[in-house]
mmCIF file of C-alpha atoms in Angstrom:
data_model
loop_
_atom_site.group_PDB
_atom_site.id
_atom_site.type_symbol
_atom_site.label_atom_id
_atom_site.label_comp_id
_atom_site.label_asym_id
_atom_site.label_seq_id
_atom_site.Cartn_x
_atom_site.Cartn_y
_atom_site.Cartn_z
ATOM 1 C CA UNK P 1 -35.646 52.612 9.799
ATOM 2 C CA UNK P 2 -36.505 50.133 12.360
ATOM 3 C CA UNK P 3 -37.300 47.318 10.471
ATOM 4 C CA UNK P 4 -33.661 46.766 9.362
ATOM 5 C CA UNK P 5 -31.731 46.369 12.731
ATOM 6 C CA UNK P 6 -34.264 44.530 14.064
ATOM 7 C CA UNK P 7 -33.484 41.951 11.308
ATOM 8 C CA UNK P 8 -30.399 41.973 12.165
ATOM 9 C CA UNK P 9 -30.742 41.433 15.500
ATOM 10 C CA UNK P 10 -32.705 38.776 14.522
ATOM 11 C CA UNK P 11 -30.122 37.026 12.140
ATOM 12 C CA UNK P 12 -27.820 37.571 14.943
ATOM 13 C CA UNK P 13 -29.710 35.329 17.516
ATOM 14 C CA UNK P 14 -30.496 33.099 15.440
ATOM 15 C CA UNK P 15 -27.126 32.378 14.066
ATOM 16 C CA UNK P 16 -26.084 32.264 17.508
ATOM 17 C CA UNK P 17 -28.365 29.836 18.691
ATOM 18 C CA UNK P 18 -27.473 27.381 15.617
ATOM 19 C CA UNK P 19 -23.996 27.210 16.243
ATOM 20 C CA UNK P 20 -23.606 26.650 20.366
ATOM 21 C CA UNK P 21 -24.978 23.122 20.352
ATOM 22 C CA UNK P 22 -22.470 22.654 17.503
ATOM 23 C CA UNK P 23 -19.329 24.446 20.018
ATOM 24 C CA UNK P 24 -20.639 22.670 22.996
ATOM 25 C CA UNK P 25 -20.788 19.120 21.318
ATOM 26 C CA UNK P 26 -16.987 19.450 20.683
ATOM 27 C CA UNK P 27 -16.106 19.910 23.917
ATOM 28 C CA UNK P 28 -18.466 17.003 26.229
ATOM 29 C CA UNK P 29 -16.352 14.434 25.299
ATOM 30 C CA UNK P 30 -13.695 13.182 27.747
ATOM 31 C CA UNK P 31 -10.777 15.216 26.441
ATOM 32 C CA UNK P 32 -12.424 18.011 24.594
ATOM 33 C CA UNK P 33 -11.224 16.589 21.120
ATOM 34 C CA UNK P 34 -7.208 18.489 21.947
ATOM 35 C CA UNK P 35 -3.705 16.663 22.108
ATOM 36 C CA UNK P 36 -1.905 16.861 25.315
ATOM 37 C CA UNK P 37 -0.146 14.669 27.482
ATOM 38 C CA UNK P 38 3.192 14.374 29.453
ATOM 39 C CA UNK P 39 5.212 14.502 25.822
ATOM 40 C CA UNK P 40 5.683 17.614 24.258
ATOM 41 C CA UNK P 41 5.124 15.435 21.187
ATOM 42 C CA UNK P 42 1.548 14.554 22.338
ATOM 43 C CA UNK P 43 0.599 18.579 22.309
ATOM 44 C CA UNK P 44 0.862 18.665 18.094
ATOM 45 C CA UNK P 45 -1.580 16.225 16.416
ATOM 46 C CA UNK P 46 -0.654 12.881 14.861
ATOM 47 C CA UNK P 47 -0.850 12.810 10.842
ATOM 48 C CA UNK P 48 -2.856 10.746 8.927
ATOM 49 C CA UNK P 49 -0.014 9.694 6.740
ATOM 50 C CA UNK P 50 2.194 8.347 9.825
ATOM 51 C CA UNK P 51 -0.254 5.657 10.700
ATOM 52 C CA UNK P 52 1.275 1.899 9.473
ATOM 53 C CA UNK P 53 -0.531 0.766 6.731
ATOM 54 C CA UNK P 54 0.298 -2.619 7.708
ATOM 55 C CA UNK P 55 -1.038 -3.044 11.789
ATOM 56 C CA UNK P 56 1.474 -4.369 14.152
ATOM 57 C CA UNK P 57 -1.058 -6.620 15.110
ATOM 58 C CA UNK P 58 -3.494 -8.732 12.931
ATOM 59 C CA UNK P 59 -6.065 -10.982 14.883
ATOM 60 C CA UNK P 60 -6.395 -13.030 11.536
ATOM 61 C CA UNK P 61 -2.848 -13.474 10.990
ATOM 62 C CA UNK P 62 -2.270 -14.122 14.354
ATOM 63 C CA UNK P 63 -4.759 -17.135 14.638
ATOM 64 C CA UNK P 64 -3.365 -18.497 11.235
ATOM 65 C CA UNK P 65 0.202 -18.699 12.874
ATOM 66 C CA UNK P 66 -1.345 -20.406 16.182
ATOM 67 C CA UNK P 67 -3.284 -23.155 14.006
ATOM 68 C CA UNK P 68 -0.164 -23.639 11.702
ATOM 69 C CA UNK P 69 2.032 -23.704 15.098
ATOM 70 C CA UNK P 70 -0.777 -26.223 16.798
ATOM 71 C CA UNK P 71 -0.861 -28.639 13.465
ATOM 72 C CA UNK P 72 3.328 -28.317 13.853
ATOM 73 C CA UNK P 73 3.017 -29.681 17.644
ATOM 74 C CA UNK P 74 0.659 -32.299 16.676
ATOM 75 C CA UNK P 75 2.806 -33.669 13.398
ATOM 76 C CA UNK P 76 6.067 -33.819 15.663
ATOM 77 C CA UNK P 77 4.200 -35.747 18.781
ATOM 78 C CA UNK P 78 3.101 -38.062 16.263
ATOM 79 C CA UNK P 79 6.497 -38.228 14.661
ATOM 80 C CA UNK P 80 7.556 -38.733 18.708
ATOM 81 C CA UNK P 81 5.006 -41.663 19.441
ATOM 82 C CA UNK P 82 6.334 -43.670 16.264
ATOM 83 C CA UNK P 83 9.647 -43.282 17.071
ATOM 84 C CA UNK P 84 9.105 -44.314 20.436
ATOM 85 C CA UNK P 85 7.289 -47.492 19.351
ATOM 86 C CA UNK P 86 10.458 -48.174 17.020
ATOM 87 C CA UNK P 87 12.716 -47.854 19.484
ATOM 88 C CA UNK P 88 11.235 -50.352 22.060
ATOM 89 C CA UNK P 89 10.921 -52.843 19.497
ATOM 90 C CA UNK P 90 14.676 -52.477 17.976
ATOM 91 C CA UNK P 91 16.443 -54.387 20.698
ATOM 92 C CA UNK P 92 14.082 -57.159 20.039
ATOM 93 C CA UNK P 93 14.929 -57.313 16.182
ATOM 94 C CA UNK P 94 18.697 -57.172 16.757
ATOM 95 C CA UNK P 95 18.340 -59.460 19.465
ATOM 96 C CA UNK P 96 16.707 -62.396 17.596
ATOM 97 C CA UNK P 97 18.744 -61.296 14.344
ATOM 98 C CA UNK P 98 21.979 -62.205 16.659
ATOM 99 C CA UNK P 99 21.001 -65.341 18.326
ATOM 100 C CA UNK P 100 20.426 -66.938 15.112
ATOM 101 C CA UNK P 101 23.496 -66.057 13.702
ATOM 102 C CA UNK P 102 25.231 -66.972 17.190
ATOM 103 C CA UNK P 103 23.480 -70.035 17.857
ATOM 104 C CA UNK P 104 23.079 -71.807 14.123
ATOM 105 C CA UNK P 105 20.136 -72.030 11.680
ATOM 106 C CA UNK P 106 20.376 -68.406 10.759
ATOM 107 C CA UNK P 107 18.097 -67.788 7.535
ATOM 108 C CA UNK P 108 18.717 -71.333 6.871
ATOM 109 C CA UNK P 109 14.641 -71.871 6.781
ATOM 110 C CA UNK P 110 12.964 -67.892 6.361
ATOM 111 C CA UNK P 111 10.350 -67.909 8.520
ATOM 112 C CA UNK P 112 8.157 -64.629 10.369
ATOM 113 C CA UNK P 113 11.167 -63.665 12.527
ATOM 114 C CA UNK P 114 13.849 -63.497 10.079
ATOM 115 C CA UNK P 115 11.211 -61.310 7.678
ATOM 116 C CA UNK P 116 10.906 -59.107 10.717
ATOM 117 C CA UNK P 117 14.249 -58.518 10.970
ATOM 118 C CA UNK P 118 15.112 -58.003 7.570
ATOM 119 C CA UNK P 119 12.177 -54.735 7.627
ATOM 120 C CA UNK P 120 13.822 -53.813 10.862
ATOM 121 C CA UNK P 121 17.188 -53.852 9.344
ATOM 122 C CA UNK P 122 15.703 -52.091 5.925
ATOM 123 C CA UNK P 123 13.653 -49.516 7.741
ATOM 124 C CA UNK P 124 17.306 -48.623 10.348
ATOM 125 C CA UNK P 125 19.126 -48.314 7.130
ATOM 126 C CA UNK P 126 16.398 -45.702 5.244
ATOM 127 C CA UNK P 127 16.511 -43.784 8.224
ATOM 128 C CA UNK P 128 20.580 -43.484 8.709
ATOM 129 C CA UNK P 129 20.510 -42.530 4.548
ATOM 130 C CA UNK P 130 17.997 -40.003 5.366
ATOM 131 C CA UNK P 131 19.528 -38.012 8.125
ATOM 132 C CA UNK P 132 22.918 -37.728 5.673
ATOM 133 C CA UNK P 133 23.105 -34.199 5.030
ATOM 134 C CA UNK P 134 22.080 -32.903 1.359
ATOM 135 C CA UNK P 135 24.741 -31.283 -0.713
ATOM 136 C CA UNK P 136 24.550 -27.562 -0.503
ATOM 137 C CA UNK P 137 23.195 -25.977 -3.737
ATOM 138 C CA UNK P 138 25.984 -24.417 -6.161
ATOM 139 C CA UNK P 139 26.664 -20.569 -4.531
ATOM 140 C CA UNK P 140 25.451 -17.619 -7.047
ATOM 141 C CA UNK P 141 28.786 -16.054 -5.842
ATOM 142 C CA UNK P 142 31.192 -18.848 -7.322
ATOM 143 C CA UNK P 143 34.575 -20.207 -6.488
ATOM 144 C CA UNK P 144 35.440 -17.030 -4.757
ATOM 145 C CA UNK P 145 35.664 -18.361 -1.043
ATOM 146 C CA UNK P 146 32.951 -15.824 0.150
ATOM 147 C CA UNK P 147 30.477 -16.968 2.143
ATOM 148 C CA UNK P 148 27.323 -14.761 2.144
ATOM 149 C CA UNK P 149 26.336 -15.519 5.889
ATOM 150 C CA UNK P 150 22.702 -17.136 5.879
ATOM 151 C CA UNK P 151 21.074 -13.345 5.761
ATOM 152 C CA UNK P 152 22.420 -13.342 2.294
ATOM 153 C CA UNK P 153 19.489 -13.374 -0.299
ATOM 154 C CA UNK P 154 19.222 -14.672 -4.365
ATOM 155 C CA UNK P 155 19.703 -11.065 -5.297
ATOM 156 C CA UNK P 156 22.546 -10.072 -3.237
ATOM 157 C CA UNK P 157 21.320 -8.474 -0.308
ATOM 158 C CA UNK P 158 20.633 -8.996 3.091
ATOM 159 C CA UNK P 159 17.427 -10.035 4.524
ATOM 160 C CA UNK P 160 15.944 -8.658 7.790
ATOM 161 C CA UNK P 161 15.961 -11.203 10.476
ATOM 162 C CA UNK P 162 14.050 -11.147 14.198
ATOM 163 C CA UNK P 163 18.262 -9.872 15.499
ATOM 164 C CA UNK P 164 17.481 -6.684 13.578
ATOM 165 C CA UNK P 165 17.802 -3.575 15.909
ATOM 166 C CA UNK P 166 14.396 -1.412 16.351
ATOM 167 C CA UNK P 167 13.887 1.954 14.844
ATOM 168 C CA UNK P 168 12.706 4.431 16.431
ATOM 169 C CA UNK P 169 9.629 6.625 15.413
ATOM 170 C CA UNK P 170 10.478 8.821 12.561
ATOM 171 C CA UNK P 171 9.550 12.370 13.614
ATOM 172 C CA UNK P 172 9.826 14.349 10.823
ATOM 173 C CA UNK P 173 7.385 11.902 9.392
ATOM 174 C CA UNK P 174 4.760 12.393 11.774
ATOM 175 C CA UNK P 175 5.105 16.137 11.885
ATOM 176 C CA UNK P 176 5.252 16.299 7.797
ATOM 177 C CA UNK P 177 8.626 17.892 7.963
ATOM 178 C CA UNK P 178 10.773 18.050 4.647
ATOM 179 C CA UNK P 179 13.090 15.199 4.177
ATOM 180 C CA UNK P 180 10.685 12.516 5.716
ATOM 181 C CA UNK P 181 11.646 9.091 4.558
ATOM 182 C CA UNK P 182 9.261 7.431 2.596
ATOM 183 C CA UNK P 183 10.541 4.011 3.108
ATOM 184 C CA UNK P 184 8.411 2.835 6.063
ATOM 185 C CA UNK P 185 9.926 1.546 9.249
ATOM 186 C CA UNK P 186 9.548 -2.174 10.290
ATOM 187 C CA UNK P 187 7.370 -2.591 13.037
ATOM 188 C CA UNK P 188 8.986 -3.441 16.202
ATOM 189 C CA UNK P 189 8.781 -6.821 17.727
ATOM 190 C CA UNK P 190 6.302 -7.939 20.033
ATOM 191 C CA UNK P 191 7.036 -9.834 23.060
ATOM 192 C CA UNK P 192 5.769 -13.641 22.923
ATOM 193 C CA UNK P 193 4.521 -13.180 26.590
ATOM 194 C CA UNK P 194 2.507 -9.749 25.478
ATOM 195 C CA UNK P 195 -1.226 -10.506 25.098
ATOM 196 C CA UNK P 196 -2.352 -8.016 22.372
ATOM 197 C CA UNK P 197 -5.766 -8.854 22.430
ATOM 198 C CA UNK P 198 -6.083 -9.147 26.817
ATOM 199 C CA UNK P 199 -4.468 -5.741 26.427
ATOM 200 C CA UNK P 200 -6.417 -3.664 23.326
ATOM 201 C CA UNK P 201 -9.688 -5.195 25.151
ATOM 202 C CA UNK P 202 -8.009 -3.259 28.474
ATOM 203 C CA UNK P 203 -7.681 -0.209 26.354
ATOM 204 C CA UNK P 204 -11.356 -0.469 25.467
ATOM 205 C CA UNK P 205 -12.317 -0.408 28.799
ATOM 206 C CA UNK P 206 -10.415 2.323 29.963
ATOM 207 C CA UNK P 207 -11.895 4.195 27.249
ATOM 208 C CA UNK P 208 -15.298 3.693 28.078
ATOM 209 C CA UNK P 209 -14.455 4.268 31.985
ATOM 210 C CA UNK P 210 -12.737 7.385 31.348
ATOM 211 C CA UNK P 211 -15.887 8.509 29.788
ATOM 212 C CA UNK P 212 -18.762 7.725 31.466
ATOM 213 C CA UNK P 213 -16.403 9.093 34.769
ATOM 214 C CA UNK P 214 -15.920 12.404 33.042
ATOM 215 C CA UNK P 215 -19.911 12.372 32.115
ATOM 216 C CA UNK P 216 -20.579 11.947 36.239
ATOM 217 C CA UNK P 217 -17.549 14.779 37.107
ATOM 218 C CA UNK P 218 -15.644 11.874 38.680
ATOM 219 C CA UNK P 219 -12.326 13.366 39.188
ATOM 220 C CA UNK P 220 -11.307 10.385 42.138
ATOM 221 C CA UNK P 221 -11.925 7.310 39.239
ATOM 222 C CA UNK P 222 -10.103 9.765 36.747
ATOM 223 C CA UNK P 223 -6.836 10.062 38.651
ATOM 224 C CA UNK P 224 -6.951 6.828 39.561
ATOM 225 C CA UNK P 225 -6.484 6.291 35.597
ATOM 226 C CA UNK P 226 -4.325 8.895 33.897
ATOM 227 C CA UNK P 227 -0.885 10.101 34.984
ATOM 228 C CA UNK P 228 -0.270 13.758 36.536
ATOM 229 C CA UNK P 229 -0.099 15.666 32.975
ATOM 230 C CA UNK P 230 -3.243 14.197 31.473
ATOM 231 C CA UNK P 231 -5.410 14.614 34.899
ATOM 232 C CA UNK P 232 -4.215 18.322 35.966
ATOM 233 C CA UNK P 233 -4.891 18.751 31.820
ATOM 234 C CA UNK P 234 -8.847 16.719 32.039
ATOM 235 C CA UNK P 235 -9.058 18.987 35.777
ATOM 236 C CA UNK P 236 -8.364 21.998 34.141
ATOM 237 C CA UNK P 237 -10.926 21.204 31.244
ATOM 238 C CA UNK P 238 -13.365 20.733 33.901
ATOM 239 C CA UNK P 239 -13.236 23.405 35.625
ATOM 240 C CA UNK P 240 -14.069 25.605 32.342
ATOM 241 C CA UNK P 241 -16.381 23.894 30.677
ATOM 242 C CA UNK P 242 -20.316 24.100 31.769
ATOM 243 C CA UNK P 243 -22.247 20.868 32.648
ATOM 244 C CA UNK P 244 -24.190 19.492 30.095
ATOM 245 C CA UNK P 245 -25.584 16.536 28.183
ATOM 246 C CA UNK P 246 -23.904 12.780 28.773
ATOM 247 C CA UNK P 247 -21.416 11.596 25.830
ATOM 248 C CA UNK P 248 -22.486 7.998 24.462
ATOM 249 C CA UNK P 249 -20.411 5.625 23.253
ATOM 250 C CA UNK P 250 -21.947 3.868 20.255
ATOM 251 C CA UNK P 251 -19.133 2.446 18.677
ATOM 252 C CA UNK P 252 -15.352 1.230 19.480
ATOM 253 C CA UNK P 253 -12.781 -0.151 17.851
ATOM 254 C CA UNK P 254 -8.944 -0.161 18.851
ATOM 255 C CA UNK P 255 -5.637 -0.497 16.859
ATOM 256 C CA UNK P 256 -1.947 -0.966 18.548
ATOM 257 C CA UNK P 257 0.078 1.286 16.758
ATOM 258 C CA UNK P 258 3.257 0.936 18.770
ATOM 259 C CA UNK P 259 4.160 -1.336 22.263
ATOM 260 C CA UNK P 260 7.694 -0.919 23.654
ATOM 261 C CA UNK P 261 9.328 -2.277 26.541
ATOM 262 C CA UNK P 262 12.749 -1.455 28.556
ATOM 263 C CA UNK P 263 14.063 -1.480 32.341
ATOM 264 C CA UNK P 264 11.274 1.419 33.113
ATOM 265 C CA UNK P 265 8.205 0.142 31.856
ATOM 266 C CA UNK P 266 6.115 -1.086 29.338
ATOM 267 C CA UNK P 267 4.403 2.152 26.647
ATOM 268 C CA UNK P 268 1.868 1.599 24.333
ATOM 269 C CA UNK P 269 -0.275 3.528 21.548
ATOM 270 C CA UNK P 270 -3.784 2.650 20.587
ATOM 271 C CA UNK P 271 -5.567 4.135 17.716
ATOM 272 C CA UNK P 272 -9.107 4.467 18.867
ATOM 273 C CA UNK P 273 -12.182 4.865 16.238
ATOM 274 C CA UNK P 274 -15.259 5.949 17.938
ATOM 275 C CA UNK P 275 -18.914 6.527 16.937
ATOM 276 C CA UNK P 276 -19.740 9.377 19.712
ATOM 277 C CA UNK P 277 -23.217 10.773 20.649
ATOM 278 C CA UNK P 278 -23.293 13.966 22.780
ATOM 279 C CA UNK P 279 -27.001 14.442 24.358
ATOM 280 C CA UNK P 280 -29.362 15.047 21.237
ATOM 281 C CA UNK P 281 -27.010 15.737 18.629
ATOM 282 C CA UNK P 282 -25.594 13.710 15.943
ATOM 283 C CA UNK P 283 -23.468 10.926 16.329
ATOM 284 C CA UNK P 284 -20.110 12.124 15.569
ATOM 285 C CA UNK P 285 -17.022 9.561 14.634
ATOM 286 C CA UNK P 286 -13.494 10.617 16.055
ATOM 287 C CA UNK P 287 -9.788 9.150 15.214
ATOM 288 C CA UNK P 288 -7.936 9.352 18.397
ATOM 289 C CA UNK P 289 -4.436 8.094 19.571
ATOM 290 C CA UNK P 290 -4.234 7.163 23.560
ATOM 291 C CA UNK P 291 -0.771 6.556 24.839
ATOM 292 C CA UNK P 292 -0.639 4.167 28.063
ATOM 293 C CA UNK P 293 2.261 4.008 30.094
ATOM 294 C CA UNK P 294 2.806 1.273 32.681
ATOM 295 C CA UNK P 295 6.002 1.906 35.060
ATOM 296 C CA UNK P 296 7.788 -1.808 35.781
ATOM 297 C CA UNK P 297 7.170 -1.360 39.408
ATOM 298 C CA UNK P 298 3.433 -0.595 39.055
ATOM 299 C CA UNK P 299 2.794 -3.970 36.546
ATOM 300 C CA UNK P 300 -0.085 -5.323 39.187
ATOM 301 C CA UNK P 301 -1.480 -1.591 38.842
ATOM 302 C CA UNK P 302 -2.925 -1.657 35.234
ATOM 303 C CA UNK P 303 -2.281 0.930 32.343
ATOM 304 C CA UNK P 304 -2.334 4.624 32.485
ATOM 305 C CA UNK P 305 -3.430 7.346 30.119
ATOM 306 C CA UNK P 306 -0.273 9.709 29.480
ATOM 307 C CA UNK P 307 -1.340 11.313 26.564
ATOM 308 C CA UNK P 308 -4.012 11.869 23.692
ATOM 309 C CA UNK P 309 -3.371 12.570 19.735
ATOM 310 C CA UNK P 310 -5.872 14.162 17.404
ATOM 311 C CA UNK P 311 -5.530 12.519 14.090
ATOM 312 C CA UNK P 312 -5.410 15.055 11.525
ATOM 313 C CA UNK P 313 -4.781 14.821 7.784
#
């Protein structure tokens, strides 16, 4: 009669004791692994299925157009230095091509300055035929007077061009509501003077400082870095949740999801994949989505965490 609730009891402590390093190892890392944020959007976690499948940003691509802009440069300066060359030497060749025609014994014996003249005259009219403009190819659309507009394509549509308007985020998409488009949304542009990589290697750091300041209970260096929401949310977590074992960062990688700008500010989302070790447990990886927010009149004052995503499936 004894024997039995002491097993039990036993099963009970035991059980117990396997599964609070497992609750407490959710909950040491900077943002106890919930959504919040000063959106009521960034309470409900991100899906899976709304992330691009095609990144705004690709390093790779990116460096191909820079090279392929570079070579560009380099092919027109050259094109610039030739021309140059041929244009300092032109009023020499139609100089000497007059006085000999003005003055008598014009091509009467060729010698090296009438051949010079002759290329010069050759090479002025090549270049005059090849600036003529080509005749335009015949129009699918006929003799019918319609012009297509040069967004027109072979097939009869229109093609998107850099005028297009933005969309905005699809929501029922990202909350899996019936009716979601399945036609993906173009990305938005990206500003030419907007440094992706200065700014996803800022979002790294932040990261990693938001971290290792929640591992000391720095509340001063977290404010300094989050708006009002997300620190009266990371205070609040705080206060609640015992002290215990350091959260390492073994791995990092970012994403930008989205980047818009208007007359307020400049908002950004990062998709942050983590390799986290709590203490003596496991290294855990985590899908995150940080939103920054930078107000225009705070641009010397860096980026700001205004909200965090779980990404779920």
């Amino acid at each position: 009669m004894i024997k039995l609730p002491l097993s039990l009891l036993s099963l009970l402590l035991t059980a117990v004791f396997v599964m609070a390093p497992f609750q407490d190892a959710e909950a040491k890392r900077f943002g106890g692994g919930r959504s919040f944020g000063g959106r009521p959007l960034y309470s409900m976690p991100y899906k899976r299925s709304a992330i691009p499948k095609k990144p705004l940003y690709n390093r790779q691509q990116a460096a191909q157009r820079q090279a392929t802009a570079q070579r560009n440069q380099a092919a027109r300066q050259s094109w610039r230095n030739r021309g140059g060359l041929l244009g300092m030497l032109a009023p020499f060749l139609i100089g000497g091509l007059l006085g000999a025609l003005f003055f008598g014994g014009a091509f009467e014996h060729i010698n090296l300055a009438d051949i010079l003249v002759l290329g010069g005259l050759a090479f002025l009219a090549f270049k005059l035929l090849a600036r003529r403009p080509q005749p335009a190819a015949e129009s699918p659309y006929g003799g019918s007077g319609y012009d297509p507009g040069p967004d027109a394509s072979p097939t009869g549509g229109f093609r998107a061009t850099e005028s297009a308007p933005r969309r905005p985020f699809d929501t029922d998409l990202l909350f899996g509501r019936k009716g979601a488009r399945t036609v993906e949304a173009p990305p938005p542009e990206l500003p030419a003077d907007f440094d992706v990589d200065a700014f996803l290697e800022e979002a790294k750091s932040l990261f990693l400082r938001l971290q290792e300041a929640w591992n000391r209970g720095e509340m001063a260096d977290i404010r300094a870095l989050t708006t009002d929401e997300v620190f009266m949310e990371i205070k609040d977590q705080w206060q609640q949740e015992d002290s215990g074992e350091p959260t390492e960062v073994l791995e990092l990688d970012a994403q930008l999801l989205d980047y818009r700008r208007d007359e307020d500010g400049e908002e950004a989302a990062v998709l942050f994949t983590a390799l986290l070790r709590e203490g003596r447990h496991p290294p855990e990886q985590i899908e995150e989505i940080w939103h920054f927010v930078r107000p225009r009149r705070q641009f010397n004052a860096g980026w700001r965490l205004d909200g965090i995503q779980q990404v779920e499936d």
